[in-house]
Short mmCIF file of C-alpha atoms in Angstrom, two decimals:
data_model
loop_
_atom_site.label_atom_id
_atom_site.label_comp_id
_atom_site.label_asym_id
_atom_site.label_seq_id
_atom_site.Cartn_x
_atom_site.Cartn_y
_atom_site.Cartn_z
CA MET S 1198 7.66 23.83 -21.84
CA SER S 1199 8.02 20.07 -21.22
CA GLN S 1200 5.10 17.98 -22.27
CA LEU S 1201 4.20 14.26 -22.23
CA LYS S 1202 1.37 12.78 -24.28
CA LEU S 1203 -0.11 9.31 -24.41
CA HIS S 1204 -2.24 8.19 -27.36
CA GLU S 1205 -4.51 5.17 -27.67
CA LEU S 1206 -2.97 3.38 -24.68
CA THR S 1207 -4.28 -0.12 -24.05
CA VAL S 1208 -3.11 -2.94 -21.81
CA ARG S 1209 -4.65 -6.39 -22.30
CA HIS S 1210 -4.52 -9.78 -20.67
CA GLY S 1211 -5.77 -12.14 -23.30
CA ASP S 1212 -9.04 -10.62 -24.56
CA ASP S 1213 -9.59 -8.53 -21.42
CA ALA S 1214 -8.85 -4.80 -21.56
CA LEU S 1215 -7.13 -3.78 -18.32
CA VAL S 1216 -6.36 -0.18 -19.50
CA ASP S 1217 -8.08 1.65 -22.32
CA VAL S 1218 -7.23 5.38 -22.34
CA ALA S 1219 -7.64 7.26 -25.61
CA ASP S 1220 -5.57 10.37 -24.93
CA LEU S 1221 -3.69 11.80 -22.00
CA SER S 1222 -1.64 15.03 -21.88
CA LEU S 1223 0.68 16.19 -19.10
CA GLU S 1224 2.36 19.57 -18.91
CA ALA S 1225 5.20 20.82 -16.70
CA GLY S 1226 4.08 22.88 -13.70
CA ARG S 1227 0.64 21.21 -13.42
CA ALA S 1228 0.12 18.05 -11.38
CA LEU S 1229 -1.99 15.19 -12.65
CA THR S 1230 -3.51 12.86 -10.03
CA ILE S 1231 -5.18 9.60 -10.98
CA VAL S 1232 -7.80 8.17 -8.56
CA GLY S 1233 -10.30 5.33 -8.88
CA GLU S 1234 -11.23 1.86 -7.82
CA SER S 1235 -8.66 -0.80 -7.12
CA GLY S 1236 -7.91 -2.82 -10.25
CA SER S 1237 -9.17 -0.04 -12.59
CA GLY S 1238 -5.79 0.08 -14.33
CA LYS S 1239 -4.11 3.07 -12.64
CA SER S 1240 -0.82 1.31 -11.81
CA LEU S 1241 -0.80 -0.59 -15.08
CA LEU S 1242 -1.00 2.74 -16.90
CA ALA S 1243 2.13 3.89 -15.07
CA HIS S 1244 4.06 0.71 -15.84
CA ALA S 1245 3.00 0.81 -19.49
CA LEU S 1246 4.40 4.31 -19.74
CA MET S 1247 7.69 3.29 -18.06
CA GLY S 1248 8.10 0.04 -19.98
CA THR S 1249 8.02 -2.03 -16.82
CA ILE S 1250 4.76 -3.84 -17.43
CA ALA S 1251 4.56 -7.46 -16.28
CA ALA S 1252 5.23 -10.25 -18.72
CA GLY S 1253 2.05 -11.76 -20.13
CA LEU S 1254 0.32 -8.41 -20.56
CA ARG S 1255 0.07 -6.84 -24.02
CA VAL S 1256 0.61 -3.09 -24.45
CA ASN S 1257 -0.32 -0.89 -27.38
CA GLY S 1258 -0.17 2.88 -27.89
CA THR S 1259 2.37 5.66 -28.27
CA MET S 1260 4.09 8.16 -26.06
CA THR S 1261 5.48 11.54 -27.02
CA LEU S 1262 8.06 13.23 -24.78
CA GLU S 1263 9.87 16.38 -25.83
CA GLY S 1264 9.05 15.69 -29.48
CA ALA S 1265 10.38 12.11 -29.43
CA HIS S 1266 7.92 9.32 -30.18
CA TYR S 1267 7.92 5.95 -28.47
CA ASP S 1268 6.00 2.76 -29.31
CA LEU S 1269 4.73 1.53 -25.94
CA ALA S 1270 4.61 -2.06 -27.19
CA ASP S 1271 8.42 -1.97 -27.17
CA ARG S 1272 9.29 -2.34 -23.46
CA ALA S 1273 13.02 -1.61 -24.01
CA ASN S 1274 12.89 1.69 -25.95
CA ARG S 1275 12.56 3.81 -22.75
CA LYS S 1276 15.30 2.18 -20.69
CA GLN S 1277 17.73 4.95 -21.57
CA LEU S 1278 15.32 7.45 -20.07
CA TRP S 1279 15.10 5.78 -16.65
CA GLY S 1280 16.42 7.92 -13.83
CA THR S 1281 17.35 10.91 -16.00
CA GLU S 1282 14.04 11.58 -17.82
CA LEU S 1283 11.51 9.08 -16.34
CA ALA S 1284 11.37 7.93 -12.73
CA LEU S 1285 8.86 5.70 -11.01
CA LEU S 1286 8.25 5.51 -7.30
CA PRO S 1287 6.74 2.02 -7.10
CA GLN S 1288 3.85 0.85 -5.01
CA GLU S 1289 5.88 -1.83 -3.18
CA PRO S 1290 8.86 -0.04 -1.58
CA ALA S 1291 9.94 -3.09 0.37
CA LEU S 1292 10.46 -5.02 -2.88
CA ALA S 1293 12.10 -2.07 -4.71
CA LEU S 1294 14.93 -1.77 -2.18
CA ASP S 1295 17.97 -4.08 -2.30
CA PRO S 1296 18.04 -5.95 1.04
CA THR S 1297 21.85 -6.35 0.81
CA MET S 1298 22.61 -2.63 0.66
CA ARG S 1299 22.46 0.04 3.33
CA VAL S 1300 20.21 3.05 2.71
CA ARG S 1301 22.92 5.60 1.88
CA GLY S 1302 24.65 3.58 -0.80
CA GLN S 1303 21.40 2.49 -2.34
CA VAL S 1304 20.18 6.06 -2.82
CA ALA S 1305 23.65 7.16 -4.08
CA GLU S 1306 23.58 4.58 -6.93
CA GLY S 1307 20.89 6.61 -8.71
CA SER S 1308 23.02 9.76 -8.75
CA PRO S 1309 24.42 10.80 -12.13
CA GLY S 1310 28.13 9.96 -12.34
CA PHE S 1311 27.96 7.56 -9.42
CA ARG S 1312 30.75 5.35 -10.70
CA LYS S 1313 33.10 8.23 -11.58
CA ASP S 1314 32.58 10.35 -8.48
CA HIS S 1315 31.44 8.06 -5.64
CA ALA S 1316 32.08 10.64 -2.90
CA SER S 1317 29.91 13.26 -4.54
CA ALA S 1318 27.12 10.72 -5.06
CA LEU S 1319 27.20 9.85 -1.38
CA ARG S 1320 27.00 13.53 -0.43
CA ARG S 1321 24.00 13.96 -2.65
CA ALA S 1322 22.39 10.94 -1.06
CA ASP S 1323 22.98 12.42 2.38
CA ASP S 1324 21.35 15.69 1.29
CA ALA S 1325 18.35 13.87 -0.20
CA LEU S 1326 17.81 11.76 2.92
CA ASP S 1327 18.16 14.76 5.23
CA HIS S 1328 15.55 16.57 3.17
CA LEU S 1329 13.21 13.71 3.79
CA GLY S 1330 13.87 13.57 7.50
CA LEU S 1331 15.89 10.40 7.21
CA GLY S 1332 19.38 11.61 8.03
CA HIS S 1333 19.46 9.25 11.00
CA ALA S 1334 18.79 6.19 8.74
CA THR S 1335 21.67 6.49 6.26
CA GLY S 1336 23.36 3.39 7.65
CA ALA S 1337 20.23 1.34 8.11
CA TRP S 1338 19.35 -1.89 6.27
CA PRO S 1339 16.03 -1.93 4.42
CA HIS S 1340 14.54 -4.68 6.61
CA THR S 1341 14.84 -2.37 9.67
CA LEU S 1342 12.75 0.40 8.10
CA SER S 1343 9.07 0.96 8.70
CA GLY S 1344 6.79 0.94 5.66
CA GLY S 1345 6.64 4.75 5.62
CA MET S 1346 10.43 5.05 5.96
CA ALA S 1347 11.03 2.54 3.17
CA GLN S 1348 8.77 4.57 0.92
CA ARG S 1349 10.67 7.77 1.60
CA VAL S 1350 14.02 6.02 0.92
CA THR S 1351 12.62 4.74 -2.37
CA TYR S 1352 11.48 8.30 -3.17
CA ALA S 1353 15.02 9.58 -2.60
CA ALA S 1354 16.48 6.82 -4.83
CA ALA S 1355 13.94 7.50 -7.60
CA THR S 1356 14.42 11.30 -7.69
CA ILE S 1357 18.15 11.76 -7.09
CA GLY S 1358 18.83 11.38 -10.86
CA GLY S 1359 16.85 14.55 -11.65
CA ALA S 1360 14.18 12.99 -13.91
CA ARG S 1361 11.70 15.57 -15.16
CA VAL S 1362 8.81 13.03 -15.37
CA LEU S 1363 8.03 11.58 -11.99
CA ILE S 1364 5.40 8.85 -11.61
CA VAL S 1365 4.40 8.18 -8.02
CA ASP S 1366 2.31 5.09 -7.29
CA GLU S 1367 0.39 5.12 -3.99
CA PRO S 1368 2.98 7.27 -2.19
CA THR S 1369 1.03 7.81 1.08
CA LYS S 1370 0.81 4.14 2.07
CA GLY S 1371 2.36 3.73 5.50
CA LEU S 1372 2.66 7.48 6.13
CA ASP S 1373 1.25 9.32 9.11
CA SER S 1374 -0.40 12.72 8.56
CA ASP S 1375 2.78 14.70 9.21
CA ALA S 1376 4.84 12.55 6.82
CA LEU S 1377 2.04 12.80 4.24
CA ASP S 1378 2.21 16.58 4.45
CA ARG S 1379 6.00 16.51 3.94
CA LEU S 1380 5.60 14.23 0.92
CA ALA S 1381 2.93 16.51 -0.59
CA ASP S 1382 5.32 19.41 -0.21
CA LEU S 1383 8.08 17.52 -1.97
CA LEU S 1384 5.81 16.57 -4.91
CA SER S 1385 4.62 20.17 -5.13
CA GLU S 1386 8.25 21.28 -5.21
CA HIS S 1387 8.86 18.99 -8.19
CA VAL S 1388 5.93 20.53 -10.03
CA ALA S 1389 6.91 24.09 -9.13
CA GLY S 1390 10.40 23.48 -10.42
CA GLY S 1391 9.06 22.65 -13.90
CA GLY S 1392 8.72 18.89 -13.45
CA LEU S 1393 5.93 16.70 -14.74
CA LEU S 1394 4.12 14.70 -12.08
CA ILE S 1395 1.67 11.81 -12.30
CA THR S 1396 0.45 10.69 -8.89
CA ILE S 1397 -1.63 7.51 -8.48
CA THR S 1398 -3.39 7.54 -5.13
CA HIS S 1399 -6.44 6.55 -3.12
CA ASP S 1400 -5.82 9.40 -0.73
CA LEU S 1401 -8.22 12.16 -1.74
CA ARG S 1402 -6.60 14.55 0.75
CA LEU S 1403 -3.29 14.30 -1.20
CA ALA S 1404 -5.18 14.82 -4.47
CA ARG S 1405 -6.62 18.06 -3.04
CA ARG S 1406 -3.20 19.18 -1.74
CA LEU S 1407 -1.57 18.67 -5.11
CA GLY S 1408 -4.27 20.48 -7.09
CA GLY S 1409 -3.78 20.57 -10.85
CA ASP S 1410 -5.97 18.04 -12.69
CA VAL S 1411 -7.66 14.83 -11.45
CA LEU S 1412 -8.47 11.86 -13.62
CA VAL S 1413 -10.94 9.22 -12.29
CA MET S 1414 -10.64 5.68 -13.56
CA ARG S 1415 -13.06 2.76 -13.33
CA ASP S 1416 -13.11 -0.56 -15.24
CA ALA S 1417 -9.95 0.31 -17.24
CA THR S 1418 -11.37 3.63 -18.61
CA VAL S 1419 -11.52 7.28 -17.59
CA VAL S 1420 -14.98 8.18 -16.32
CA GLU S 1421 -14.27 11.81 -15.28
CA GLN S 1422 -11.43 14.31 -15.50
CA GLY S 1423 -10.91 17.98 -14.85
CA PRO S 1424 -9.48 20.53 -12.42
CA ALA S 1425 -9.03 19.08 -8.94
CA ASP S 1426 -11.19 21.68 -7.21
CA GLN S 1427 -14.04 20.84 -9.59
CA VAL S 1428 -13.87 17.01 -9.63
CA LEU S 1429 -13.27 16.68 -5.88
CA THR S 1430 -15.95 19.15 -4.75
CA ALA S 1431 -18.65 19.02 -7.46
CA PRO S 1432 -18.22 15.74 -9.36
CA GLU S 1433 -20.46 15.03 -12.33
CA HIS S 1434 -20.17 11.21 -12.45
CA ASP S 1435 -22.08 9.08 -9.95
CA TYR S 1436 -19.05 6.84 -9.31
CA THR S 1437 -16.95 9.90 -8.33
CA ARG S 1438 -19.71 11.07 -5.98
CA ARG S 1439 -19.82 7.68 -4.33
CA LEU S 1440 -16.04 7.58 -4.06
CA LEU S 1441 -16.03 10.88 -2.16
CA ALA S 1442 -18.81 9.76 0.22
CA ALA S 1443 -17.05 6.57 1.40
CA GLU S 1444 -15.06 7.96 4.34
CA PRO S 1445 -14.99 5.59 7.38
CA SER S 1446 -16.58 8.34 9.51
CA ARG S 1447 -19.79 7.79 7.52
CA TRP S 1448 -19.94 4.02 7.89
CA ARG S 1449 -22.96 2.52 9.64
CA TYR S 1450 -22.75 -1.28 10.13
CA GLU S 1451 -23.97 -3.71 12.75
CA TRP S 1452 -20.46 -4.95 13.47
CA MET S 1453 -19.44 -1.46 14.52
CA ALA S 1454 -21.13 -1.99 17.90
CA ALA S 1455 -18.53 -2.87 20.54
CA PRO S 1456 -18.34 -6.68 20.88
CA ALA S 1457 -19.39 -8.18 24.21
CA SER S 1458 -16.32 -8.38 26.37
CA ASP S 1459 -15.68 -11.44 28.56
CA PRO S 1460 -12.97 -10.50 31.06
CA SER S 1461 -12.95 -14.09 32.32
CA ALA S 1462 -11.94 -15.49 28.92
CA GLU S 1463 -8.33 -16.60 28.66
CA PRO S 1464 -6.20 -14.25 26.50
CA LEU S 1465 -5.26 -15.46 23.06
CA VAL S 1466 -2.09 -13.34 23.39
CA LEU S 1467 -0.63 -12.19 26.73
CA ALA S 1468 2.26 -9.71 26.51
CA GLU S 1469 4.13 -8.25 29.52
CA GLY S 1470 6.87 -5.61 29.68
CA LEU S 1471 7.78 -5.61 25.99
CA ALA S 1472 10.71 -3.47 24.78
CA LYS S 1473 12.46 -3.21 21.40
CA SER S 1474 15.31 -1.21 20.00
CA TYR S 1475 17.26 -1.22 16.74
CA GLY S 1476 20.79 -0.05 17.31
CA ASP S 1477 20.65 3.10 19.40
CA THR S 1478 17.02 3.80 18.48
CA GLU S 1479 14.47 2.68 21.10
CA LEU S 1480 11.09 1.95 19.53
CA PHE S 1481 9.11 1.25 22.72
CA ARG S 1482 9.37 -0.12 26.22
CA ASP S 1483 7.13 -1.41 28.99
CA VAL S 1484 4.29 -2.40 26.65
CA SER S 1485 1.85 -4.86 28.24
CA LEU S 1486 -1.47 -5.98 26.84
CA ASP S 1487 -3.70 -9.00 26.52
CA ILE S 1488 -5.88 -9.82 23.52
CA ARG S 1489 -9.04 -11.82 24.24
CA PRO S 1490 -11.42 -13.50 21.77
CA GLY S 1491 -13.49 -11.06 19.74
CA GLU S 1492 -11.57 -7.96 20.83
CA ARG S 1493 -10.53 -5.27 18.32
CA TRP S 1494 -7.23 -3.51 18.94
CA ALA S 1495 -5.67 -0.66 16.93
CA LEU S 1496 -1.97 0.22 17.07
CA ALA S 1497 -1.40 3.92 16.28
CA GLY S 1498 1.47 6.36 16.17
CA PRO S 1499 3.81 8.12 13.66
CA SER S 1500 5.77 6.24 11.04
CA GLY S 1501 8.80 4.46 12.40
CA VAL S 1502 7.69 4.12 16.03
CA GLY S 1503 7.45 0.34 15.90
CA LYS S 1504 3.80 -0.49 15.28
CA THR S 1505 4.54 -3.33 12.81
CA THR S 1506 7.40 -4.48 14.98
CA LEU S 1507 5.16 -4.66 18.05
CA GLY S 1508 2.56 -6.60 16.04
CA ASN S 1509 5.25 -9.03 14.88
CA ILE S 1510 6.44 -9.50 18.47
CA LEU S 1511 2.88 -10.25 19.58
CA LEU S 1512 2.69 -12.87 16.81
CA ARG S 1513 6.14 -14.21 17.92
CA LEU S 1514 7.59 -13.46 14.51
CA THR S 1515 10.15 -11.07 16.07
CA GLN S 1516 11.89 -11.43 19.45
CA PRO S 1517 11.58 -8.57 21.94
CA ASP S 1518 14.67 -7.24 23.73
CA ARG S 1519 12.82 -7.56 27.03
CA GLY S 1520 9.45 -8.93 28.10
CA THR S 1521 7.41 -12.02 27.34
CA VAL S 1522 4.67 -13.13 24.95
CA ARG S 1523 2.47 -16.13 25.60
CA HIS S 1524 -0.01 -17.71 23.14
CA HIS S 1525 -3.11 -19.67 23.88
CA ALA S 1526 -3.46 -23.04 22.12
CA ALA S 1527 -6.44 -21.54 20.22
CA VAL S 1528 -4.02 -19.60 17.95
CA SER S 1529 -2.02 -22.65 16.82
CA ASN S 1530 -2.30 -24.50 13.53
CA GLY S 1531 -2.92 -21.53 11.29
CA LYS S 1532 -5.44 -19.81 13.55
CA LEU S 1533 -3.23 -16.75 13.82
CA GLN S 1534 -3.05 -14.87 10.49
CA LYS S 1535 -1.12 -11.81 9.33
CA LEU S 1536 -2.26 -9.50 6.53
CA TYR S 1537 0.89 -7.79 5.23
CA GLN S 1538 1.28 -4.13 4.50
CA ASP S 1539 2.92 -5.04 1.19
CA PRO S 1540 0.53 -7.74 -0.19
CA ALA S 1541 3.15 -9.02 -2.70
CA LEU S 1542 4.97 -10.51 0.27
CA SER S 1543 1.96 -12.77 0.89
CA PHE S 1544 2.24 -14.76 -2.35
CA PRO S 1545 5.03 -16.60 -4.09
CA ALA S 1546 5.97 -14.52 -7.17
CA ARG S 1547 6.15 -17.46 -9.54
CA VAL S 1548 3.14 -19.43 -8.37
CA ARG S 1549 -0.29 -18.87 -9.93
CA LEU S 1550 -2.80 -17.42 -7.48
CA ALA S 1551 -5.11 -20.40 -8.06
CA ASP S 1552 -2.38 -22.75 -6.87
CA ALA S 1553 -1.64 -20.65 -3.83
CA MET S 1554 -5.30 -20.75 -2.84
CA ARG S 1555 -5.63 -24.46 -3.68
CA ASP S 1556 -2.83 -25.34 -1.27
CA VAL S 1557 -4.77 -23.73 1.60
CA VAL S 1558 -8.08 -25.28 0.60
CA ARG S 1559 -6.53 -28.80 0.47
CA GLY S 1560 -4.40 -28.42 3.63
CA HIS S 1561 -7.28 -27.16 5.81
CA GLN S 1562 -10.36 -28.88 4.41
CA VAL S 1563 -12.02 -25.67 3.34
CA PRO S 1564 -15.65 -26.19 2.18
CA GLU S 1565 -16.17 -26.24 -1.57
CA GLY S 1566 -17.14 -22.88 -3.07
CA ARG S 1567 -15.83 -20.88 -0.13
CA VAL S 1568 -13.08 -19.19 -2.17
CA GLU S 1569 -15.52 -18.14 -4.90
CA SER S 1570 -18.01 -16.88 -2.27
CA LEU S 1571 -15.50 -14.66 -0.52
CA MET S 1572 -14.11 -13.39 -3.82
CA GLY S 1573 -17.58 -12.45 -4.95
CA THR S 1574 -18.24 -10.60 -1.69
CA LEU S 1575 -15.00 -8.63 -2.17
CA GLY S 1576 -15.74 -7.82 -5.80
CA LEU S 1577 -12.93 -9.93 -7.23
CA PRO S 1578 -13.47 -11.72 -10.56
CA ASP S 1579 -12.70 -15.47 -10.67
CA ASP S 1580 -10.26 -15.06 -13.59
CA LEU S 1581 -7.77 -13.25 -11.30
CA LEU S 1582 -6.73 -16.67 -10.01
CA GLY S 1583 -5.34 -17.63 -13.39
CA ARG S 1584 -2.66 -14.92 -13.07
CA LEU S 1585 0.65 -14.52 -11.27
CA PRO S 1586 0.86 -12.05 -8.36
CA GLY S 1587 2.71 -9.53 -10.52
CA GLN S 1588 -0.16 -9.48 -13.03
CA VAL S 1589 -2.76 -8.07 -10.67
CA SER S 1590 -2.92 -4.76 -8.82
CA GLY S 1591 -1.81 -4.24 -5.23
CA GLY S 1592 -5.39 -3.63 -4.17
CA GLU S 1593 -6.52 -6.92 -5.66
CA LEU S 1594 -3.65 -8.73 -3.95
CA GLN S 1595 -4.69 -7.18 -0.60
CA ARG S 1596 -8.18 -8.54 -0.99
CA LEU S 1597 -6.94 -11.96 -2.12
CA ALA S 1598 -4.76 -12.04 1.00
CA ILE S 1599 -7.89 -11.39 3.07
CA VAL S 1600 -9.74 -14.20 1.27
CA ARG S 1601 -6.93 -16.63 1.98
CA ALA S 1602 -6.75 -15.67 5.67
CA MET S 1603 -10.56 -16.00 6.08
CA LEU S 1604 -10.48 -19.51 4.64
CA LEU S 1605 -8.84 -20.67 7.86
CA GLU S 1606 -11.45 -19.04 10.16
CA PRO S 1607 -8.61 -17.69 12.42
CA ALA S 1608 -8.83 -16.84 16.07
CA LEU S 1609 -6.69 -13.70 15.67
CA VAL S 1610 -5.86 -11.56 12.60
CA PHE S 1611 -3.00 -9.04 12.59
CA ALA S 1612 -3.94 -6.57 9.83
CA ASP S 1613 -0.95 -4.36 9.00
CA GLU S 1614 -2.28 -1.47 6.86
CA ALA S 1615 -4.35 -4.20 5.19
CA THR S 1616 -6.52 -1.85 3.08
CA SER S 1617 -3.80 0.72 2.25
CA ARG S 1618 -3.97 -0.13 -1.50
CA LEU S 1619 -7.75 0.31 -1.72
CA ASP S 1620 -9.87 3.18 -2.91
CA PRO S 1621 -12.44 4.44 -0.41
CA LEU S 1622 -15.37 2.49 -1.86
CA THR S 1623 -13.42 -0.77 -2.09
CA GLN S 1624 -11.97 -0.26 1.37
CA GLU S 1625 -15.49 0.12 2.73
CA ARG S 1626 -16.72 -3.05 1.04
CA THR S 1627 -13.59 -4.94 2.08
CA MET S 1628 -13.74 -3.88 5.74
CA ASP S 1629 -17.42 -4.74 5.88
CA CYS S 1630 -16.62 -8.20 4.60
CA LEU S 1631 -13.62 -8.70 6.91
CA MET S 1632 -15.35 -7.36 10.06
CA SER S 1633 -18.55 -9.33 9.33
CA GLU S 1634 -16.45 -12.54 9.10
CA LEU S 1635 -14.59 -11.72 12.30
CA SER S 1636 -17.81 -10.93 14.14
CA ARG S 1637 -19.39 -14.17 12.93
CA THR S 1638 -16.54 -16.33 14.15
CA GLY S 1639 -15.54 -14.32 17.25
CA CYS S 1640 -12.10 -13.68 15.81
CA ALA S 1641 -9.94 -10.98 17.47
CA LEU S 1642 -8.34 -8.18 15.44
CA LEU S 1643 -5.06 -6.35 15.80
CA LEU S 1644 -5.07 -3.41 13.31
CA VAL S 1645 -2.18 -1.15 12.28
CA THR S 1646 -3.33 1.94 10.40
CA HIS S 1647 -2.45 5.62 10.03
CA ASP S 1648 -6.06 6.37 9.25
CA HIS S 1649 -7.59 7.72 12.43
CA GLU S 1650 -11.13 7.50 11.03
CA LEU S 1651 -10.61 3.84 10.09
CA ALA S 1652 -9.19 3.01 13.51
CA THR S 1653 -12.14 4.70 15.20
CA ALA S 1654 -14.65 2.87 13.06
CA VAL S 1655 -13.11 -0.54 13.51
CA ALA S 1656 -11.49 -0.79 16.92
CA ASP S 1657 -12.64 -0.17 20.48
CA ARG S 1658 -9.22 -0.62 22.12
CA HIS S 1659 -6.21 1.49 21.15
CA VAL S 1660 -2.46 1.51 21.86
CA ARG S 1661 -0.51 4.59 20.87
CA LEU S 1662 3.23 4.35 20.43
CA GLY S 1663 5.74 7.21 20.06
CA GLU S 1664 4.93 8.92 23.38
CA ALA S 1665 6.97 9.01 26.62
CA ALA S 1666 5.05 5.93 27.64
CA PRO S 1667 2.71 3.80 25.44
CA SER S 1668 -0.87 4.89 26.05
CA HIS S 1669 -3.86 2.52 26.21
CA VAL S 1670 -7.38 3.64 25.52
#
């Protein structure tokens, strides 16, 4: 039976331990799911195993796979295993896909023997995409895909090589409930077929679906582990208990009261008769709405129906096929902010985070100490600013993006799955900070989320796409 073992794995940045896991064993036919707070080291553990850890981080420890031993400090000694023995579905699908290649060819490249038998590789890519419900997207460019679709394409590319060890990092980001169920079935198929599966997720529903064992991380270490049905129903550690109790349906905050509506206020954004298609696929038509100061809107619907596209049109980042969008002067000069679904898109990859923040502070006369105050509220240590974006977790980047947006005291924030990288506890803390700031300044919110409970807790106005006609509630 296939088995993977990790021993004395550590990841350090300077003197700080980012991962410190003594021993970890994984067997074929039994899933292992890692949950825990954002920045606890879950994704770093995966990249240390793969040999894809960011430069500037120091790795120690050993890995044993099928009797072969690997020194994890040597980043190159596992390259020959990529695709055929080890595969990683990364947390940032938009960055993993080549923007210059169509979907079909990109997936086919990972097929064994691609260069010798191109036609067979393309057929395998077609089969893989059909299995994921993406047969219609084989000729699409990555930039036309929704976040959920991009994630499924990346899954097809990562698994087409037949690797026995599959590491999946936050696979449910951008997926609606139906797509999440399909993905859970695919991961379960991999396990049932004798594969080894490590899933890193904040989605406790997925952890329950996969079963097997659950490992809970906090502050770089493992605080609890055991069978999924035990850890996720009768946890022993206080942190795990608090993690399970942080669903949005249980939130109780003053900002959750519906804001006072002023129908006489001029709209910040006024949209009439919007329609958008990509090729022969119509995303939506006849969408009209107006967003006034302080209002909270949620865009809902299945993956791929155009929620992000509609938000970008409302921000005038994308042109509609038909219809008009007008902006009030109040949203000029940085007063309209977008929080991206993939937070790595928010920061230049080669610029230290401190420099990225400093540019905003200097350009907009932000009061001294404001950055540190917001970071403290969101549970972010000051030393994060000394790193590059690739040296912090996706959840930390999401919160830093929120900090930067709040520095400008915007009139409207478009939050596109803005807490998708966060564990339940961190999401609760982050949304409390964000919504408190928006309530204080009278800022409007346009939220895209697949989490129905989150949308219900945060928004009082809803637009649902993917129906015969867009519905407004």
